[in-house]
mmCIF file of C-alpha atoms in Angstrom:
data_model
loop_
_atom_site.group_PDB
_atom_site.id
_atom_site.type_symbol
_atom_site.label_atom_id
_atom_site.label_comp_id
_atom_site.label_asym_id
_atom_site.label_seq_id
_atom_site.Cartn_x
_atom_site.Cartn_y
_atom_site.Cartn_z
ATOM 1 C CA UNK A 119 0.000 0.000 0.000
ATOM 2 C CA UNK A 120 3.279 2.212 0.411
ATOM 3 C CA UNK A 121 4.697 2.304 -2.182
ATOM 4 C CA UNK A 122 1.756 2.784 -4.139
ATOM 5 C CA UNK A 123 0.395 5.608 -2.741
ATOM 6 C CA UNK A 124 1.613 7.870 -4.128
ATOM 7 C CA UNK A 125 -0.044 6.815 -7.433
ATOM 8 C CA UNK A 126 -3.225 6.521 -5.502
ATOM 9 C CA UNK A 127 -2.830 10.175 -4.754
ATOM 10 C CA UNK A 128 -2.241 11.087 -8.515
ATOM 11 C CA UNK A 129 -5.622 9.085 -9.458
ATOM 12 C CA UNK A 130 -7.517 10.972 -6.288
ATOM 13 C CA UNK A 131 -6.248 14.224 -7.762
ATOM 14 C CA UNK A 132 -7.039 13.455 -11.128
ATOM 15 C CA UNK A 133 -10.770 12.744 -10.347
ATOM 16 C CA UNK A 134 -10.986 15.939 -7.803
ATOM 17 C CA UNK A 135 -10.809 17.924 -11.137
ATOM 18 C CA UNK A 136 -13.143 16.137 -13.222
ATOM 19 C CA UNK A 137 -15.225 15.690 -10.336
ATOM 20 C CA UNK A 138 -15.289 19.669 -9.502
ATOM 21 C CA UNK A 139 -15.647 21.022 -13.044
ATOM 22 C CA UNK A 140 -18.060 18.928 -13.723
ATOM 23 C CA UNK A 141 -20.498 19.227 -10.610
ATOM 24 C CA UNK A 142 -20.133 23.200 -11.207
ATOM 25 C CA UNK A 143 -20.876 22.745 -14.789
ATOM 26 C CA UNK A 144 -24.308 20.855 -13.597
ATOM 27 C CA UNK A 145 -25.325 23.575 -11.292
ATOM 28 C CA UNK A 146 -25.341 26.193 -14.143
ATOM 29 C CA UNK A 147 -29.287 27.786 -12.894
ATOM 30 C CA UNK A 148 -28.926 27.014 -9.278
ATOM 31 C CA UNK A 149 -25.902 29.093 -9.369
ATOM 32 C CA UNK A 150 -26.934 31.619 -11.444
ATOM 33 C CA UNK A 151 -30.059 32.121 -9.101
ATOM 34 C CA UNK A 152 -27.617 31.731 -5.809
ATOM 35 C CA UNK A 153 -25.192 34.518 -7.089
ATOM 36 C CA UNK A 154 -27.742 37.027 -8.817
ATOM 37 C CA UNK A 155 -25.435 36.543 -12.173
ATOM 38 C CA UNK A 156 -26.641 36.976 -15.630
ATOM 39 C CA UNK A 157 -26.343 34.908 -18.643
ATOM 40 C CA UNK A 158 -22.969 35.639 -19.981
ATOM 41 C CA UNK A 159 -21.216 36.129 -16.039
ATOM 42 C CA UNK A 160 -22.925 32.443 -15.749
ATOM 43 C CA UNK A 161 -21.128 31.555 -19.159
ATOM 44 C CA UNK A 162 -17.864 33.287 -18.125
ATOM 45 C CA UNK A 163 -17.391 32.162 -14.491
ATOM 46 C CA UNK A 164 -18.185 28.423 -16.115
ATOM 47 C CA UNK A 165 -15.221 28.944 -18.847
ATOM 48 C CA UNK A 166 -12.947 31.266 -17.146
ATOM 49 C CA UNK A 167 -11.969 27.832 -15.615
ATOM 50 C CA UNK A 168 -10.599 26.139 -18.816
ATOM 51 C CA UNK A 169 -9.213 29.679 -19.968
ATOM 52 C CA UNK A 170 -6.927 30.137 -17.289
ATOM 53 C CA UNK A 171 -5.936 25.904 -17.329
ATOM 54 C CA UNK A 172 -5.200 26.044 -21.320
ATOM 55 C CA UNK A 173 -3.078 29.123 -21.267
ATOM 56 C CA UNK A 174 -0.994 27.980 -18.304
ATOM 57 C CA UNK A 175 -0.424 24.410 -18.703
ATOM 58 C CA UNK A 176 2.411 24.827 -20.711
ATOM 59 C CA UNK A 177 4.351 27.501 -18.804
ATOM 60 C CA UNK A 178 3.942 25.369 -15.907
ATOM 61 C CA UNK A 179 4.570 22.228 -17.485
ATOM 62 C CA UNK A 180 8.007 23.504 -18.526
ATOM 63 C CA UNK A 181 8.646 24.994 -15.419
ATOM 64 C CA UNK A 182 7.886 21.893 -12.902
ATOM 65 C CA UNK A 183 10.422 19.889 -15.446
ATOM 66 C CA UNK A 184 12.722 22.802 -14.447
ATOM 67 C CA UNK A 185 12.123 23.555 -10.980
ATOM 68 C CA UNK A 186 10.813 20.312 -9.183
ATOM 69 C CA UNK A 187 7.850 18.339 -10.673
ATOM 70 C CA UNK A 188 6.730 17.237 -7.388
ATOM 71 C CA UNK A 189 6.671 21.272 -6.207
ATOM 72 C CA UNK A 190 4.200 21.894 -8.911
ATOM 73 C CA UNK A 191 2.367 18.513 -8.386
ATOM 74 C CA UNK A 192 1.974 20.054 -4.716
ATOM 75 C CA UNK A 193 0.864 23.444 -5.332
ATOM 76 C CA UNK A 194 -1.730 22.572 -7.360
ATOM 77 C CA UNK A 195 -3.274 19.923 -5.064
ATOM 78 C CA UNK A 196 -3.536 23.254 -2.160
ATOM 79 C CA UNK A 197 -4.591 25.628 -4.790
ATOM 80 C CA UNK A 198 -7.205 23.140 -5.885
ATOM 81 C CA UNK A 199 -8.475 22.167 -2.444
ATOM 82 C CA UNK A 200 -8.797 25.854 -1.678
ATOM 83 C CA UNK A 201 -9.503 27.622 -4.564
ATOM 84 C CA UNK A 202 -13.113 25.791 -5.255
ATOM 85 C CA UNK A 203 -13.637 26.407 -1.389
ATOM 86 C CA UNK A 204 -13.404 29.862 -1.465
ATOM 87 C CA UNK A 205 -15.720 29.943 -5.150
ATOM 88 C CA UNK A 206 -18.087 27.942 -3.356
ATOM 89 C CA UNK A 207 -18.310 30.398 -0.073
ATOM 90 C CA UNK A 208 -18.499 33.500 -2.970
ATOM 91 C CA UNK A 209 -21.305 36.019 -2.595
ATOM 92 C CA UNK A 210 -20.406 38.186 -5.544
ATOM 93 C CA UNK A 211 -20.095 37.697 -9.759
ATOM 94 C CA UNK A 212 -16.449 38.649 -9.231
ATOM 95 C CA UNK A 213 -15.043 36.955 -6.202
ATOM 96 C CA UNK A 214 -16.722 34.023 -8.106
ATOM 97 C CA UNK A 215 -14.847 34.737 -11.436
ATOM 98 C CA UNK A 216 -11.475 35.080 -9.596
ATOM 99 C CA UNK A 217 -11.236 31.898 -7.328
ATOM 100 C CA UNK A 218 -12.441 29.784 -10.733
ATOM 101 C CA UNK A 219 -9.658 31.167 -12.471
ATOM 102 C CA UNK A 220 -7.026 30.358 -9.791
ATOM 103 C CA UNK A 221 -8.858 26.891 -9.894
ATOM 104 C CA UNK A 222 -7.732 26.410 -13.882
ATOM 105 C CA UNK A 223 -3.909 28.225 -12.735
ATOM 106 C CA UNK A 224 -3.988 25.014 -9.753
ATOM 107 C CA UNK A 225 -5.518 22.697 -12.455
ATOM 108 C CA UNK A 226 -2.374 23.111 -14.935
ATOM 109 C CA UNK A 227 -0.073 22.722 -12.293
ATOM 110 C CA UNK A 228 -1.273 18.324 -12.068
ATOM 111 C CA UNK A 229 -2.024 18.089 -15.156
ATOM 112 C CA UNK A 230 1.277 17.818 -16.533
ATOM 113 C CA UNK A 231 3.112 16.491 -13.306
ATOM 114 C CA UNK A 232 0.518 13.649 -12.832
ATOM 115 C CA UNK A 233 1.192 12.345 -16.557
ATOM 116 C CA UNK A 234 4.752 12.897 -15.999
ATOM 117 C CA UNK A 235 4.746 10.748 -12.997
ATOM 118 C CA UNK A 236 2.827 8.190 -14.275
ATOM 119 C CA UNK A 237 4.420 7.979 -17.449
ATOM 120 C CA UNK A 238 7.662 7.353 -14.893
ATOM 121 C CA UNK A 239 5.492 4.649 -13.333
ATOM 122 C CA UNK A 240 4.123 2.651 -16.507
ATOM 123 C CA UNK A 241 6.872 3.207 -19.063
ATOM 124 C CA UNK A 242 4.019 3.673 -21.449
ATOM 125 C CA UNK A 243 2.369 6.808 -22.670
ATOM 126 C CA UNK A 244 -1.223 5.175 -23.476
ATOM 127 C CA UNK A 245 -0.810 3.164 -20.596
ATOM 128 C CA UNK A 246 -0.825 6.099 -18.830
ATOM 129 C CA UNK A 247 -3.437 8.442 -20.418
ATOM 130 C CA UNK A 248 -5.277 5.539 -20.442
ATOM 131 C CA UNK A 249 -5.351 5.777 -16.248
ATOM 132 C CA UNK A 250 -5.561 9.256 -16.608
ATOM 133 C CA UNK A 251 -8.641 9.720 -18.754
ATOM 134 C CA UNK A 252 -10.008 6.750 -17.031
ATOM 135 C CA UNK A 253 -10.092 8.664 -13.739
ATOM 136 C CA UNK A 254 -10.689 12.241 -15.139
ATOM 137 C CA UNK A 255 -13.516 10.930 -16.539
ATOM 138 C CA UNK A 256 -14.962 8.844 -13.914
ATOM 139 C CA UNK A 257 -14.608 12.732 -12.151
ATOM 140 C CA UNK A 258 -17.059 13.832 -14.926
ATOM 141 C CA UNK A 259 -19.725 11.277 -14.799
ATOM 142 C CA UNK A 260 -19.657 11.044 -10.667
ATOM 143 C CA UNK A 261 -19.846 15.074 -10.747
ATOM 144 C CA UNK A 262 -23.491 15.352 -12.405
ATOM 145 C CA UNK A 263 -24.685 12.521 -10.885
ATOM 146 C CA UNK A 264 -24.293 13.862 -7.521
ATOM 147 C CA UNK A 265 -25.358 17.341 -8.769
ATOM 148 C CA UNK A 266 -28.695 15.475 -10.138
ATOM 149 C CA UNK A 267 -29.288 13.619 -6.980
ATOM 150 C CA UNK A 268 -28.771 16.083 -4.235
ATOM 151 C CA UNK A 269 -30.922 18.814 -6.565
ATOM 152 C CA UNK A 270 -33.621 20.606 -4.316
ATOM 153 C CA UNK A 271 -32.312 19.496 -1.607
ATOM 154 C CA UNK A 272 -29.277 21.055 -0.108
ATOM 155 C CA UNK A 273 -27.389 24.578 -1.766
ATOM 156 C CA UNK A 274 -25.733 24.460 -5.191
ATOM 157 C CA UNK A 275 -22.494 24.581 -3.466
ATOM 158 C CA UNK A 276 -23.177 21.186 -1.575
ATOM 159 C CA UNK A 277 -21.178 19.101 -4.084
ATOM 160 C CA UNK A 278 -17.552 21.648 -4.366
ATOM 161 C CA UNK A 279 -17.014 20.645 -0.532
ATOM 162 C CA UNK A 280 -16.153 17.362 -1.190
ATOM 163 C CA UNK A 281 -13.092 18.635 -3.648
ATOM 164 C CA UNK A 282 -10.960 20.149 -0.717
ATOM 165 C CA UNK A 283 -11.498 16.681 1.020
ATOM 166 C CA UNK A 284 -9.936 14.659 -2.276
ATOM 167 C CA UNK A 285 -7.316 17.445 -2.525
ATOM 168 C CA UNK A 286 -6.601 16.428 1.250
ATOM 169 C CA UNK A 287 -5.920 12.790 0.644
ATOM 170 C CA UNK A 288 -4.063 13.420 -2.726
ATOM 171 C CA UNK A 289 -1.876 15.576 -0.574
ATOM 172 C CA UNK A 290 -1.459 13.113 2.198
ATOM 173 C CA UNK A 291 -0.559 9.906 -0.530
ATOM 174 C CA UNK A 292 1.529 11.976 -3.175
ATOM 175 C CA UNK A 293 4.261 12.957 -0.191
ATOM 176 C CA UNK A 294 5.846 9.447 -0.870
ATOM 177 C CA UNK A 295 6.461 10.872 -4.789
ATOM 178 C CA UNK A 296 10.027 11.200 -4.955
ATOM 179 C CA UNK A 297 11.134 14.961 -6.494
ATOM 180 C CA UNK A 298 12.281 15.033 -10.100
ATOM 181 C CA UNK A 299 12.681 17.382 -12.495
ATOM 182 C CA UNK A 300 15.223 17.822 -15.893
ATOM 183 C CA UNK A 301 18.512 19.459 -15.809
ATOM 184 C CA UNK A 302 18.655 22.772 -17.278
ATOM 185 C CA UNK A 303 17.819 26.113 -18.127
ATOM 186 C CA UNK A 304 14.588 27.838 -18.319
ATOM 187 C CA UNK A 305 13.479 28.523 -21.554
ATOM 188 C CA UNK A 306 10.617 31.545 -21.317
ATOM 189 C CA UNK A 307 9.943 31.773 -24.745
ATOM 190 C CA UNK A 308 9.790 27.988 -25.310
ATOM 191 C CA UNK A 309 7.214 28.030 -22.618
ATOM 192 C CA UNK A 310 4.778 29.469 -24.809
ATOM 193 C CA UNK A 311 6.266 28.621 -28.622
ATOM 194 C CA UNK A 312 7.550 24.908 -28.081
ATOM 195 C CA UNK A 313 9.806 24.331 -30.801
ATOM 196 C CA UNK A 314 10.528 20.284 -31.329
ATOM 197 C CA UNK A 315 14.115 20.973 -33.096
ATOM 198 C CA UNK A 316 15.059 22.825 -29.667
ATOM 199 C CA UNK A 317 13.865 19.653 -27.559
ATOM 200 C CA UNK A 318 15.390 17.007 -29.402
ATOM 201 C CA UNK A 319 18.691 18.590 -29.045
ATOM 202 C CA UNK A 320 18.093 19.320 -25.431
ATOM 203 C CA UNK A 321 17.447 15.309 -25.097
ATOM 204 C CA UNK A 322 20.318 14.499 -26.811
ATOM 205 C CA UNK A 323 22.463 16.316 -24.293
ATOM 206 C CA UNK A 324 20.144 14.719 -21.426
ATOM 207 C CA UNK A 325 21.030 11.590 -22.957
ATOM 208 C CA UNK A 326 24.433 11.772 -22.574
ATOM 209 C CA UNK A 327 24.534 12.864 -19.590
ATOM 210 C CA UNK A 328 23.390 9.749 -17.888
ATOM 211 C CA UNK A 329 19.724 10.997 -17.808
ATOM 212 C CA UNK A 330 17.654 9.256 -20.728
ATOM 213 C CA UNK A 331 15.406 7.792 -18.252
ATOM 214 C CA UNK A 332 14.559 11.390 -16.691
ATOM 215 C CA UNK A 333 14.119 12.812 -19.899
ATOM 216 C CA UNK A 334 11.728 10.339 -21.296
ATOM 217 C CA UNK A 335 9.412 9.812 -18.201
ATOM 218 C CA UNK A 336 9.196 13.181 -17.235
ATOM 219 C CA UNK A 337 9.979 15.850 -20.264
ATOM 220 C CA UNK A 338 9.264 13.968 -23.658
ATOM 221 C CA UNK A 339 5.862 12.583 -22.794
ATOM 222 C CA UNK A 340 4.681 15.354 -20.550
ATOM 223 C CA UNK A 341 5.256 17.686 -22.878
ATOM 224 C CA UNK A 342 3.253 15.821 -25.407
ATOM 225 C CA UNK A 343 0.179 15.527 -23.413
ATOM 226 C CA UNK A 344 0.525 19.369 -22.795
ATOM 227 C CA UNK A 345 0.684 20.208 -26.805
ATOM 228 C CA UNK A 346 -2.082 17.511 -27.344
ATOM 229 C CA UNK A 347 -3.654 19.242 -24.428
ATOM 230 C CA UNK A 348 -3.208 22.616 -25.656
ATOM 231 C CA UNK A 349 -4.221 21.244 -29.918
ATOM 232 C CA UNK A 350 -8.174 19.781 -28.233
ATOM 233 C CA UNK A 351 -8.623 23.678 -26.229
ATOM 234 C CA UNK A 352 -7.834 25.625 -29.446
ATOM 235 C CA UNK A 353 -10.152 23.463 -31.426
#
């Protein structure tokens, strides 16, 4: 149980965002009605989340494979169990709009960490978006259920309490993670522009230093679930 909890904490984490998005997502009226919002603050407060989660991830991404993945994997498990907190004790359109924007910023921060480590883990990229999109999705089907059955029956904030409890656990299992991150420098404009050419020679220098196992776990495949991440948002 150990030694695996760690990736019992990535899966808990994984599901807390599915899970949160997707109750919110389901509470579109009672929310609006709770908060006195109109249409389009409704329709912003709802997106501002996957805004603020596309147009980080790959900063962050490249800067947890500078800086410490497990640092990153960490902040965003706090900023996600307190972030939706604070959104779900809002009064106001935009207290609201703030705290689910710092929810996508905490959002971007496992995303590419949690694929990193269990690409680490596996070996094997689909073996490991396979986990991942098994447990992100279980998030979004367990999210609207509960939204559906609790309806009329408790606030539309009910739900978004039980995402600072996940983020608890995920914190508690993911401290056996060992820190890892890529030797190097930090490249700001590659953090927005990612330029493959670049990479490939960076790896090749990884490589012989001694660190091809590093460099394939936890840059090459992260990084392409954050462009394949970033390809589905612009679409």
């Amino acid at each position: 149980m150990k030694k695996n909890s760690g990736l019992y904490g990535l899966f808990v984490a994984i599901f807390a965002i599915g899970f949160g998005f997707a109750y919110v997502d389901s509470n579109l009226i009672s929310m609006k009605t709770a908060l006195n919002l109109s249409l389009g603050q409704t329709v912003l407060v709802i997106n501002v989340f996957i805004f603020f989660m596309i147009t980080t991830l790959m900063p962050l991404g490249h800067l947890s494979d500078r800086l410490g993945n497990k640092l990153f994997l960490t902040f965003g498990i706090v900023g996600f169990g307190i972030f939706p907190l604070l959104f779900a004790l809002s009064t106001n359109y935009t207290w609201a709009l703030i705290f689910r924007g710092l929810e996508g910023v905490s959002a971007a921060c496992i995303l590419p960490t949690s694929i990193a480590y269990l690409t680490t883990r596996f070996k094997d990229f689909t073996k490991s978006m396979a986990y991942f999109l098994f447990f992100f999705v279980l998030g979004l089907l367990i999210g609207p259920l509960l939204a559906t059955m609790v309806q009329g029956y408790v606030t539309w904030n009910f739900g978004i309490f039980f995402v600072p409890v996940l983020c608890l656990v995920a914190f508690v299992l993911t401290r056996s993670l060992k820190e890892t991150k890529i030797p190097g420098h930090i490249d700001y404009l590659g953090m927005i522009f990612p330029d493959n050419h670049r990479e490939s020679e960076k790896a090749q220098d990884v490589v012989k230093a001694g660190n091809l196992k590093k460099w394939t776990g936890l840059g090459n495949y992260a990084r392409d679930f954050r462009v394949r991440l970033m390809q589905l948002g612009s679409e």
